[in-house]
């Protein structure tokens, strides 16, 4: 059941650290564009230990929550229902509170990735490469399960991470081969490269960008561009940014929490760009 968009409602993003989050900018812009003057969206510094207590204090005015690290898995035991998408990667980034008080978890990162790629004309690829093997990499694999018809090669730093990525591949029905991070420059020749590593990790790879690169999806957005993205676009390759992902997943969150479709994608993106430019 959809929450009532006519009532004064609250939503927020939770995580630790959270001060850097652009989610309040994006969601508040959406509320303004949708005419939801009585809706508010805040941010709260919440870690895994504090999460159950925070949930216990929520009243009926709450419509939903956005979750970032380290809460995407920790929230699952607190929910009444988890979508198939979220269950596939054991990660929830969206909680919607229904009118009957149920807590429903979803993952909008995965369809957000697919939508960001589709916006750039990437509907299907015959192979892809992933740089990294953390939580975002599993979401990237789930997105590739929808658009990649062939092998995905993951470049990782340890045998443990390699095993985890192969296990995710089996679970998501994606053909995954793992390679050592020392060979990561080879990834840059793939039709689609998804970089899921922390800031600075891929800087050394920028010198290895081929003269005619295909598509890079770099999940970072601050600072932007990364060295890799700058070199990539300089050679004429297509680049999808972390802001593209952030906006598309936020659009889906707004639609789920408010019941209003479509959410104002262009206005939300512009607000995000302006917020980043002011930092």
PDB file of C-alpha atoms in Angstrom:
ATOM      1  CA  UNK A   1       0.000   0.000   0.000  1.00  0.00           C
ATOM      2  CA  UNK A   2       1.356   3.426  -0.915  1.00  0.00           C
ATOM      3  CA  UNK A   3       1.970   6.059   1.772  1.00  0.00           C
ATOM      4  CA  UNK A   4      -0.399   9.021   1.621  1.00  0.00           C
ATOM      5  CA  UNK A   5       1.415  11.843  -0.200  1.00  0.00           C
ATOM      6  CA  UNK A   6      -1.117  14.417   1.058  1.00  0.00           C
ATOM      7  CA  UNK A   7      -0.068  14.183   4.715  1.00  0.00           C
ATOM      8  CA  UNK A   8       2.956  15.774   6.382  1.00  0.00           C
ATOM      9  CA  UNK A   9       5.555  13.046   6.175  1.00  0.00           C
ATOM     10  CA  UNK A  10       9.193  12.539   7.096  1.00  0.00           C
ATOM     11  CA  UNK A  11      12.074  10.706   5.447  1.00  0.00           C
ATOM     12  CA  UNK A  12      15.833  10.663   5.999  1.00  0.00           C
ATOM     13  CA  UNK A  13      19.145   9.106   5.076  1.00  0.00           C
ATOM     14  CA  UNK A  14      21.022   7.106   7.708  1.00  0.00           C
ATOM     15  CA  UNK A  15      24.646   6.032   7.800  1.00  0.00           C
ATOM     16  CA  UNK A  16      28.088   6.649   9.226  1.00  0.00           C
ATOM     17  CA  UNK A  17      29.718   8.861   8.080  1.00  0.00           C
ATOM     18  CA  UNK A  18      26.771  10.787   6.664  1.00  0.00           C
ATOM     19  CA  UNK A  19      27.705  14.486   6.593  1.00  0.00           C
ATOM     20  CA  UNK A  20      28.824  14.231   2.937  1.00  0.00           C
ATOM     21  CA  UNK A  21      25.542  12.758   1.686  1.00  0.00           C
ATOM     22  CA  UNK A  22      23.815  14.467  -1.240  1.00  0.00           C
ATOM     23  CA  UNK A  23      20.562  12.603  -0.573  1.00  0.00           C
ATOM     24  CA  UNK A  24      18.913  15.509   1.314  1.00  0.00           C
ATOM     25  CA  UNK A  25      19.587  17.827  -1.642  1.00  0.00           C
ATOM     26  CA  UNK A  26      18.096  15.366  -4.130  1.00  0.00           C
ATOM     27  CA  UNK A  27      15.028  14.374  -2.128  1.00  0.00           C
ATOM     28  CA  UNK A  28      14.169  17.915  -0.989  1.00  0.00           C
ATOM     29  CA  UNK A  29      14.388  19.056  -4.602  1.00  0.00           C
ATOM     30  CA  UNK A  30      12.002  16.294  -5.593  1.00  0.00           C
ATOM     31  CA  UNK A  31       9.522  17.261  -2.868  1.00  0.00           C
ATOM     32  CA  UNK A  32       9.609  20.884  -3.997  1.00  0.00           C
ATOM     33  CA  UNK A  33       9.075  19.940  -7.644  1.00  0.00           C
ATOM     34  CA  UNK A  34       6.241  17.559  -6.737  1.00  0.00           C
ATOM     35  CA  UNK A  35       4.486  20.143  -4.579  1.00  0.00           C
ATOM     36  CA  UNK A  36       4.957  18.152  -1.357  1.00  0.00           C
ATOM     37  CA  UNK A  37       5.397  21.200   0.852  1.00  0.00           C
ATOM     38  CA  UNK A  38       4.723  19.284   4.077  1.00  0.00           C
ATOM     39  CA  UNK A  39       7.368  16.630   3.437  1.00  0.00           C
ATOM     40  CA  UNK A  40      10.816  16.810   5.052  1.00  0.00           C
ATOM     41  CA  UNK A  41      14.047  14.892   4.513  1.00  0.00           C
ATOM     42  CA  UNK A  42      16.961  14.856   6.982  1.00  0.00           C
ATOM     43  CA  UNK A  43      20.230  13.041   7.622  1.00  0.00           C
ATOM     44  CA  UNK A  44      21.211  11.124  10.761  1.00  0.00           C
ATOM     45  CA  UNK A  45      24.582   9.778  11.846  1.00  0.00           C
ATOM     46  CA  UNK A  46      23.599   6.218  12.756  1.00  0.00           C
ATOM     47  CA  UNK A  47      25.830   3.152  13.053  1.00  0.00           C
ATOM     48  CA  UNK A  48      24.853  -0.521  13.272  1.00  0.00           C
ATOM     49  CA  UNK A  49      24.578  -0.476  17.056  1.00  0.00           C
ATOM     50  CA  UNK A  50      22.231   2.518  17.096  1.00  0.00           C
ATOM     51  CA  UNK A  51      20.007   1.361  14.235  1.00  0.00           C
ATOM     52  CA  UNK A  52      17.491  -0.780  16.185  1.00  0.00           C
ATOM     53  CA  UNK A  53      16.891   2.020  18.677  1.00  0.00           C
ATOM     54  CA  UNK A  54      16.356   4.533  15.889  1.00  0.00           C
ATOM     55  CA  UNK A  55      13.766   2.267  14.281  1.00  0.00           C
ATOM     56  CA  UNK A  56      12.039   1.811  17.612  1.00  0.00           C
ATOM     57  CA  UNK A  57      11.502   5.559  17.978  1.00  0.00           C
ATOM     58  CA  UNK A  58       9.915   6.158  14.560  1.00  0.00           C
ATOM     59  CA  UNK A  59       6.338   7.387  14.521  1.00  0.00           C
ATOM     60  CA  UNK A  60       3.533   7.075  11.942  1.00  0.00           C
ATOM     61  CA  UNK A  61       4.665  10.261  10.175  1.00  0.00           C
ATOM     62  CA  UNK A  62       7.647   8.441   8.682  1.00  0.00           C
ATOM     63  CA  UNK A  63       7.351   7.503   5.003  1.00  0.00           C
ATOM     64  CA  UNK A  64      10.777   6.027   4.331  1.00  0.00           C
ATOM     65  CA  UNK A  65      14.503   5.855   4.848  1.00  0.00           C
ATOM     66  CA  UNK A  66      17.569   5.834   2.619  1.00  0.00           C
ATOM     67  CA  UNK A  67      20.434   3.734   3.954  1.00  0.00           C
ATOM     68  CA  UNK A  68      24.119   3.927   3.226  1.00  0.00           C
ATOM     69  CA  UNK A  69      27.096   2.133   4.714  1.00  0.00           C
ATOM     70  CA  UNK A  70      27.362   0.410   7.125  1.00  0.00           C
ATOM     71  CA  UNK A  71      23.627  -0.209   7.424  1.00  0.00           C
ATOM     72  CA  UNK A  72      22.597  -1.889   4.172  1.00  0.00           C
ATOM     73  CA  UNK A  73      22.883  -5.399   5.596  1.00  0.00           C
ATOM     74  CA  UNK A  74      22.341  -4.579   9.277  1.00  0.00           C
ATOM     75  CA  UNK A  75      18.825  -3.310   8.582  1.00  0.00           C
ATOM     76  CA  UNK A  76      17.520  -6.562   7.122  1.00  0.00           C
ATOM     77  CA  UNK A  77      16.556  -8.240  10.456  1.00  0.00           C
ATOM     78  CA  UNK A  78      14.490  -5.147  11.331  1.00  0.00           C
ATOM     79  CA  UNK A  79      12.254  -5.430   8.253  1.00  0.00           C
ATOM     80  CA  UNK A  80       8.956  -7.186   7.597  1.00  0.00           C
ATOM     81  CA  UNK A  81       9.649  -7.735   3.911  1.00  0.00           C
ATOM     82  CA  UNK A  82      12.646  -7.544   1.565  1.00  0.00           C
ATOM     83  CA  UNK A  83      12.334  -7.317  -2.219  1.00  0.00           C
ATOM     84  CA  UNK A  84      13.869  -9.956  -4.463  1.00  0.00           C
ATOM     85  CA  UNK A  85      16.318  -7.350  -5.770  1.00  0.00           C
ATOM     86  CA  UNK A  86      17.612  -6.524  -2.288  1.00  0.00           C
ATOM     87  CA  UNK A  87      17.649 -10.144  -1.177  1.00  0.00           C
ATOM     88  CA  UNK A  88      19.761 -11.094  -4.191  1.00  0.00           C
ATOM     89  CA  UNK A  89      22.691  -9.038  -2.889  1.00  0.00           C
ATOM     90  CA  UNK A  90      21.769  -9.011   0.813  1.00  0.00           C
ATOM     91  CA  UNK A  91      21.750  -5.215   0.782  1.00  0.00           C
ATOM     92  CA  UNK A  92      18.883  -2.787   1.436  1.00  0.00           C
ATOM     93  CA  UNK A  93      19.295   0.914   0.668  1.00  0.00           C
ATOM     94  CA  UNK A  94      15.602   1.838   0.798  1.00  0.00           C
ATOM     95  CA  UNK A  95      12.947   1.284   3.452  1.00  0.00           C
ATOM     96  CA  UNK A  96       9.320   2.240   2.871  1.00  0.00           C
ATOM     97  CA  UNK A  97       6.819   2.349   5.731  1.00  0.00           C
ATOM     98  CA  UNK A  98       3.372   1.329   4.543  1.00  0.00           C
ATOM     99  CA  UNK A  99       0.077   2.678   5.870  1.00  0.00           C
ATOM    100  CA  UNK A 100      -0.460  -0.520   7.835  1.00  0.00           C
ATOM    101  CA  UNK A 101       2.910  -0.105   9.590  1.00  0.00           C
ATOM    102  CA  UNK A 102       4.979  -2.645   7.690  1.00  0.00           C
ATOM    103  CA  UNK A 103       8.668  -2.032   6.947  1.00  0.00           C
ATOM    104  CA  UNK A 104       9.539  -2.961   3.372  1.00  0.00           C
ATOM    105  CA  UNK A 105      13.160  -3.028   2.187  1.00  0.00           C
ATOM    106  CA  UNK A 106      14.398  -2.633  -1.379  1.00  0.00           C
ATOM    107  CA  UNK A 107      17.621  -1.953  -3.280  1.00  0.00           C
ATOM    108  CA  UNK A 108      17.409   0.882  -5.810  1.00  0.00           C
ATOM    109  CA  UNK A 109      21.152   0.873  -6.522  1.00  0.00           C
ATOM    110  CA  UNK A 110      20.801  -2.055  -8.919  1.00  0.00           C
ATOM    111  CA  UNK A 111      18.001  -0.684 -11.138  1.00  0.00           C
ATOM    112  CA  UNK A 112      19.630   2.733 -10.701  1.00  0.00           C
ATOM    113  CA  UNK A 113      22.812   1.425 -12.322  1.00  0.00           C
ATOM    114  CA  UNK A 114      20.831  -0.093 -15.172  1.00  0.00           C
ATOM    115  CA  UNK A 115      18.900   3.156 -15.688  1.00  0.00           C
ATOM    116  CA  UNK A 116      22.083   5.267 -15.644  1.00  0.00           C
ATOM    117  CA  UNK A 117      23.638   3.051 -18.317  1.00  0.00           C
ATOM    118  CA  UNK A 118      20.465   3.007 -20.395  1.00  0.00           C
ATOM    119  CA  UNK A 119      20.406   6.799 -20.322  1.00  0.00           C
ATOM    120  CA  UNK A 120      23.795   6.702 -22.092  1.00  0.00           C
ATOM    121  CA  UNK A 121      22.562   4.199 -24.641  1.00  0.00           C
ATOM    122  CA  UNK A 122      23.989   1.078 -22.998  1.00  0.00           C
ATOM    123  CA  UNK A 123      21.189  -1.476 -23.202  1.00  0.00           C
ATOM    124  CA  UNK A 124      23.296  -4.628 -23.525  1.00  0.00           C
ATOM    125  CA  UNK A 125      26.962  -5.671 -23.570  1.00  0.00           C
ATOM    126  CA  UNK A 126      28.569  -8.998 -24.426  1.00  0.00           C
ATOM    127  CA  UNK A 127      31.203  -8.739 -21.661  1.00  0.00           C
ATOM    128  CA  UNK A 128      32.259  -6.405 -18.850  1.00  0.00           C
ATOM    129  CA  UNK A 129      34.920  -5.807 -16.215  1.00  0.00           C
ATOM    130  CA  UNK A 130      34.543  -4.805 -12.563  1.00  0.00           C
ATOM    131  CA  UNK A 131      37.305  -3.074 -10.617  1.00  0.00           C
ATOM    132  CA  UNK A 132      36.960  -4.011  -6.957  1.00  0.00           C
ATOM    133  CA  UNK A 133      35.032  -6.564  -4.922  1.00  0.00           C
ATOM    134  CA  UNK A 134      33.194  -4.755  -2.150  1.00  0.00           C
ATOM    135  CA  UNK A 135      29.489  -4.197  -1.539  1.00  0.00           C
ATOM    136  CA  UNK A 136      29.114  -1.955  -4.583  1.00  0.00           C
ATOM    137  CA  UNK A 137      30.728  -4.613  -6.749  1.00  0.00           C
ATOM    138  CA  UNK A 138      28.009  -7.098  -5.821  1.00  0.00           C
ATOM    139  CA  UNK A 139      25.376  -4.556  -6.855  1.00  0.00           C
ATOM    140  CA  UNK A 140      27.286  -4.029 -10.102  1.00  0.00           C
ATOM    141  CA  UNK A 141      27.183  -7.780 -10.719  1.00  0.00           C
ATOM    142  CA  UNK A 142      23.435  -7.784 -10.121  1.00  0.00           C
ATOM    143  CA  UNK A 143      23.029  -4.949 -12.614  1.00  0.00           C
ATOM    144  CA  UNK A 144      25.188  -6.785 -15.143  1.00  0.00           C
ATOM    145  CA  UNK A 145      22.978  -9.849 -14.697  1.00  0.00           C
ATOM    146  CA  UNK A 146      20.308  -7.779 -16.463  1.00  0.00           C
ATOM    147  CA  UNK A 147      22.380  -6.426 -19.360  1.00  0.00           C
ATOM    148  CA  UNK A 148      25.511  -8.558 -19.887  1.00  0.00           C
ATOM    149  CA  UNK A 149      25.197 -11.631 -22.077  1.00  0.00           C
ATOM    150  CA  UNK A 150      28.722 -12.967 -21.534  1.00  0.00           C
ATOM    151  CA  UNK A 151      31.622 -13.064 -19.116  1.00  0.00           C
ATOM    152  CA  UNK A 152      32.335 -10.560 -16.346  1.00  0.00           C
ATOM    153  CA  UNK A 153      35.937 -10.275 -15.198  1.00  0.00           C
ATOM    154  CA  UNK A 154      36.477  -8.945 -11.675  1.00  0.00           C
ATOM    155  CA  UNK A 155      39.874  -7.546 -10.690  1.00  0.00           C
ATOM    156  CA  UNK A 156      40.499  -8.007  -6.975  1.00  0.00           C
ATOM    157  CA  UNK A 157      43.266  -7.785  -4.380  1.00  0.00           C
ATOM    158  CA  UNK A 158      42.920 -11.075  -2.490  1.00  0.00           C
ATOM    159  CA  UNK A 159      41.971 -14.713  -2.931  1.00  0.00           C
ATOM    160  CA  UNK A 160      39.189 -14.222  -0.374  1.00  0.00           C
ATOM    161  CA  UNK A 161      37.645 -11.399  -2.394  1.00  0.00           C
ATOM    162  CA  UNK A 162      38.009 -13.439  -5.568  1.00  0.00           C
ATOM    163  CA  UNK A 163      36.103 -16.319  -3.995  1.00  0.00           C
ATOM    164  CA  UNK A 164      33.363 -13.947  -2.835  1.00  0.00           C
ATOM    165  CA  UNK A 165      32.922 -12.512  -6.320  1.00  0.00           C
ATOM    166  CA  UNK A 166      32.677 -15.972  -7.863  1.00  0.00           C
ATOM    167  CA  UNK A 167      30.078 -16.903  -5.250  1.00  0.00           C
ATOM    168  CA  UNK A 168      28.068 -13.784  -6.060  1.00  0.00           C
ATOM    169  CA  UNK A 169      28.299 -14.699  -9.728  1.00  0.00           C
ATOM    170  CA  UNK A 170      26.875 -18.157  -9.060  1.00  0.00           C
ATOM    171  CA  UNK A 171      24.101 -16.693  -6.963  1.00  0.00           C
ATOM    172  CA  UNK A 172      23.207 -14.069  -9.573  1.00  0.00           C
ATOM    173  CA  UNK A 173      23.680 -16.418 -12.536  1.00  0.00           C
ATOM    174  CA  UNK A 174      26.510 -14.328 -13.983  1.00  0.00           C
ATOM    175  CA  UNK A 175      29.618 -15.875 -15.526  1.00  0.00           C
ATOM    176  CA  UNK A 176      32.418 -14.421 -13.372  1.00  0.00           C
ATOM    177  CA  UNK A 177      36.159 -14.815 -13.819  1.00  0.00           C
ATOM    178  CA  UNK A 178      38.522 -13.213 -11.324  1.00  0.00           C
ATOM    179  CA  UNK A 179      41.975 -11.756 -11.920  1.00  0.00           C
ATOM    180  CA  UNK A 180      44.586 -10.246  -9.632  1.00  0.00           C
ATOM    181  CA  UNK A 181      44.526  -6.468  -9.196  1.00  0.00           C
ATOM    182  CA  UNK A 182      48.063  -6.334 -10.650  1.00  0.00           C
ATOM    183  CA  UNK A 183      46.453  -7.056 -14.030  1.00  0.00           C
ATOM    184  CA  UNK A 184      43.729  -4.410 -13.667  1.00  0.00           C
ATOM    185  CA  UNK A 185      44.981  -2.413 -16.670  1.00  0.00           C
ATOM    186  CA  UNK A 186      43.612  -5.237 -18.838  1.00  0.00           C
ATOM    187  CA  UNK A 187      40.107  -4.343 -17.647  1.00  0.00           C
ATOM    188  CA  UNK A 188      40.188  -1.050 -19.505  1.00  0.00           C
ATOM    189  CA  UNK A 189      39.730  -2.744 -22.872  1.00  0.00           C
ATOM    190  CA  UNK A 190      36.359  -4.222 -21.934  1.00  0.00           C
ATOM    191  CA  UNK A 191      33.158  -2.928 -23.609  1.00  0.00           C
ATOM    192  CA  UNK A 192      31.996  -1.790 -20.163  1.00  0.00           C
ATOM    193  CA  UNK A 193      34.193  -1.110 -17.135  1.00  0.00           C
ATOM    194  CA  UNK A 194      32.589  -0.548 -13.732  1.00  0.00           C
ATOM    195  CA  UNK A 195      34.958   0.972 -11.157  1.00  0.00           C
ATOM    196  CA  UNK A 196      33.680   0.338  -7.619  1.00  0.00           C
ATOM    197  CA  UNK A 197      36.814   1.157  -5.619  1.00  0.00           C
ATOM    198  CA  UNK A 198      37.451   4.001  -3.118  1.00  0.00           C
ATOM    199  CA  UNK A 199      38.820   7.384  -4.178  1.00  0.00           C
ATOM    200  CA  UNK A 200      42.367   7.259  -5.495  1.00  0.00           C
ATOM    201  CA  UNK A 201      42.473   3.509  -6.046  1.00  0.00           C
ATOM    202  CA  UNK A 202      42.256   3.658  -9.837  1.00  0.00           C
ATOM    203  CA  UNK A 203      44.436   6.750 -10.344  1.00  0.00           C
ATOM    204  CA  UNK A 204      47.437   4.662 -11.349  1.00  0.00           C
ATOM    205  CA  UNK A 205      45.385   3.003 -14.088  1.00  0.00           C
ATOM    206  CA  UNK A 206      44.711   6.241 -15.953  1.00  0.00           C
ATOM    207  CA  UNK A 207      47.950   5.942 -17.923  1.00  0.00           C
ATOM    208  CA  UNK A 208      46.720   2.601 -19.313  1.00  0.00           C
ATOM    209  CA  UNK A 209      43.461   3.912 -20.836  1.00  0.00           C
ATOM    210  CA  UNK A 210      43.371   2.744 -24.481  1.00  0.00           C
ATOM    211  CA  UNK A 211      43.179   5.267 -27.302  1.00  0.00           C
ATOM    212  CA  UNK A 212      39.634   4.246 -28.152  1.00  0.00           C
ATOM    213  CA  UNK A 213      37.960   3.336 -24.852  1.00  0.00           C
ATOM    214  CA  UNK A 214      34.365   2.124 -24.711  1.00  0.00           C
ATOM    215  CA  UNK A 215      32.280   2.896 -21.590  1.00  0.00           C
ATOM    216  CA  UNK A 216      33.419   3.583 -18.023  1.00  0.00           C
ATOM    217  CA  UNK A 217      30.998   3.604 -15.102  1.00  0.00           C
ATOM    218  CA  UNK A 218      32.876   5.126 -12.166  1.00  0.00           C
ATOM    219  CA  UNK A 219      30.700   5.021  -9.032  1.00  0.00           C
ATOM    220  CA  UNK A 220      32.551   7.917  -7.372  1.00  0.00           C
ATOM    221  CA  UNK A 221      31.223  11.469  -7.581  1.00  0.00           C
ATOM    222  CA  UNK A 222      33.271  13.508  -5.106  1.00  0.00           C
ATOM    223  CA  UNK A 223      35.897  14.476  -6.038  1.00  0.00           C
ATOM    224  CA  UNK A 224      34.999  14.429  -9.723  1.00  0.00           C
ATOM    225  CA  UNK A 225      36.264  13.652 -12.248  1.00  0.00           C
ATOM    226  CA  UNK A 226      38.586  10.927 -11.044  1.00  0.00           C
ATOM    227  CA  UNK A 227      41.916  10.674 -12.857  1.00  0.00           C
ATOM    228  CA  UNK A 228      40.613   7.591 -14.648  1.00  0.00           C
ATOM    229  CA  UNK A 229      37.367   9.274 -15.741  1.00  0.00           C
ATOM    230  CA  UNK A 230      39.206  12.387 -16.920  1.00  0.00           C
ATOM    231  CA  UNK A 231      41.632  10.406 -19.081  1.00  0.00           C
ATOM    232  CA  UNK A 232      38.788   8.216 -20.340  1.00  0.00           C
ATOM    233  CA  UNK A 233      36.637  11.127 -21.489  1.00  0.00           C
ATOM    234  CA  UNK A 234      39.733  12.850 -22.896  1.00  0.00           C
ATOM    235  CA  UNK A 235      40.140   9.923 -25.275  1.00  0.00           C
ATOM    236  CA  UNK A 236      36.493  10.162 -26.294  1.00  0.00           C
ATOM    237  CA  UNK A 237      35.134   7.321 -24.214  1.00  0.00           C
ATOM    238  CA  UNK A 238      31.675   7.403 -22.659  1.00  0.00           C
ATOM    239  CA  UNK A 239      31.673   8.030 -18.894  1.00  0.00           C
ATOM    240  CA  UNK A 240      28.845   7.379 -16.435  1.00  0.00           C
ATOM    241  CA  UNK A 241      29.456   8.944 -13.024  1.00  0.00           C
ATOM    242  CA  UNK A 242      28.553   8.151  -9.471  1.00  0.00           C
ATOM    243  CA  UNK A 243      26.255  11.167  -9.534  1.00  0.00           C
ATOM    244  CA  UNK A 244      24.309   9.545 -12.374  1.00  0.00           C
ATOM    245  CA  UNK A 245      23.886   6.475 -10.169  1.00  0.00           C
ATOM    246  CA  UNK A 246      23.017   8.526  -7.096  1.00  0.00           C
ATOM    247  CA  UNK A 247      20.329  10.477  -8.940  1.00  0.00           C
ATOM    248  CA  UNK A 248      18.741   7.468 -10.618  1.00  0.00           C
ATOM    249  CA  UNK A 249      18.566   5.442  -7.409  1.00  0.00           C
ATOM    250  CA  UNK A 250      17.169   8.490  -5.569  1.00  0.00           C
ATOM    251  CA  UNK A 251      14.480   8.902  -8.242  1.00  0.00           C
ATOM    252  CA  UNK A 252      13.308   5.365  -7.508  1.00  0.00           C
ATOM    253  CA  UNK A 253      13.387   6.023  -3.756  1.00  0.00           C
ATOM    254  CA  UNK A 254      11.281   9.168  -4.111  1.00  0.00           C
ATOM    255  CA  UNK A 255       8.752   7.318  -6.242  1.00  0.00           C
ATOM    256  CA  UNK A 256       8.464   4.480  -3.720  1.00  0.00           C
ATOM    257  CA  UNK A 257       8.231   6.729  -0.665  1.00  0.00           C
ATOM    258  CA  UNK A 258       5.792   9.286  -2.087  1.00  0.00           C
ATOM    259  CA  UNK A 259       3.832   7.229  -4.595  1.00  0.00           C
ATOM    260  CA  UNK A 260       4.379  10.015  -7.147  1.00  0.00           C
ATOM    261  CA  UNK A 261       5.594   8.926 -10.594  1.00  0.00           C
ATOM    262  CA  UNK A 262       7.683  10.092 -12.287  1.00  0.00           C
ATOM    263  CA  UNK A 263      10.088  11.794  -9.894  1.00  0.00           C
ATOM    264  CA  UNK A 264      11.776  14.915 -11.352  1.00  0.00           C
ATOM    265  CA  UNK A 265      15.031  13.398 -12.639  1.00  0.00           C
ATOM    266  CA  UNK A 266      16.375  16.491 -14.390  1.00  0.00           C
ATOM    267  CA  UNK A 267      15.751  18.838 -11.470  1.00  0.00           C
ATOM    268  CA  UNK A 268      17.316  16.383  -9.030  1.00  0.00           C
ATOM    269  CA  UNK A 269      20.411  15.978 -11.201  1.00  0.00           C
ATOM    270  CA  UNK A 270      20.808  19.742 -11.563  1.00  0.00           C
ATOM    271  CA  UNK A 271      20.527  20.202  -7.796  1.00  0.00           C
ATOM    272  CA  UNK A 272      23.156  17.522  -7.245  1.00  0.00           C
ATOM    273  CA  UNK A 273      25.529  19.110  -9.731  1.00  0.00           C
ATOM    274  CA  UNK A 274      25.117  22.519  -8.096  1.00  0.00           C
ATOM    275  CA  UNK A 275      25.735  21.072  -4.643  1.00  0.00           C
ATOM    276  CA  UNK A 276      28.921  19.359  -5.787  1.00  0.00           C
ATOM    277  CA  UNK A 277      30.135  22.496  -7.561  1.00  0.00           C
ATOM    278  CA  UNK A 278      29.748  24.498  -4.329  1.00  0.00           C
ATOM    279  CA  UNK A 279      31.937  22.122  -2.321  1.00  0.00           C
TER     280      UNK A 279
END
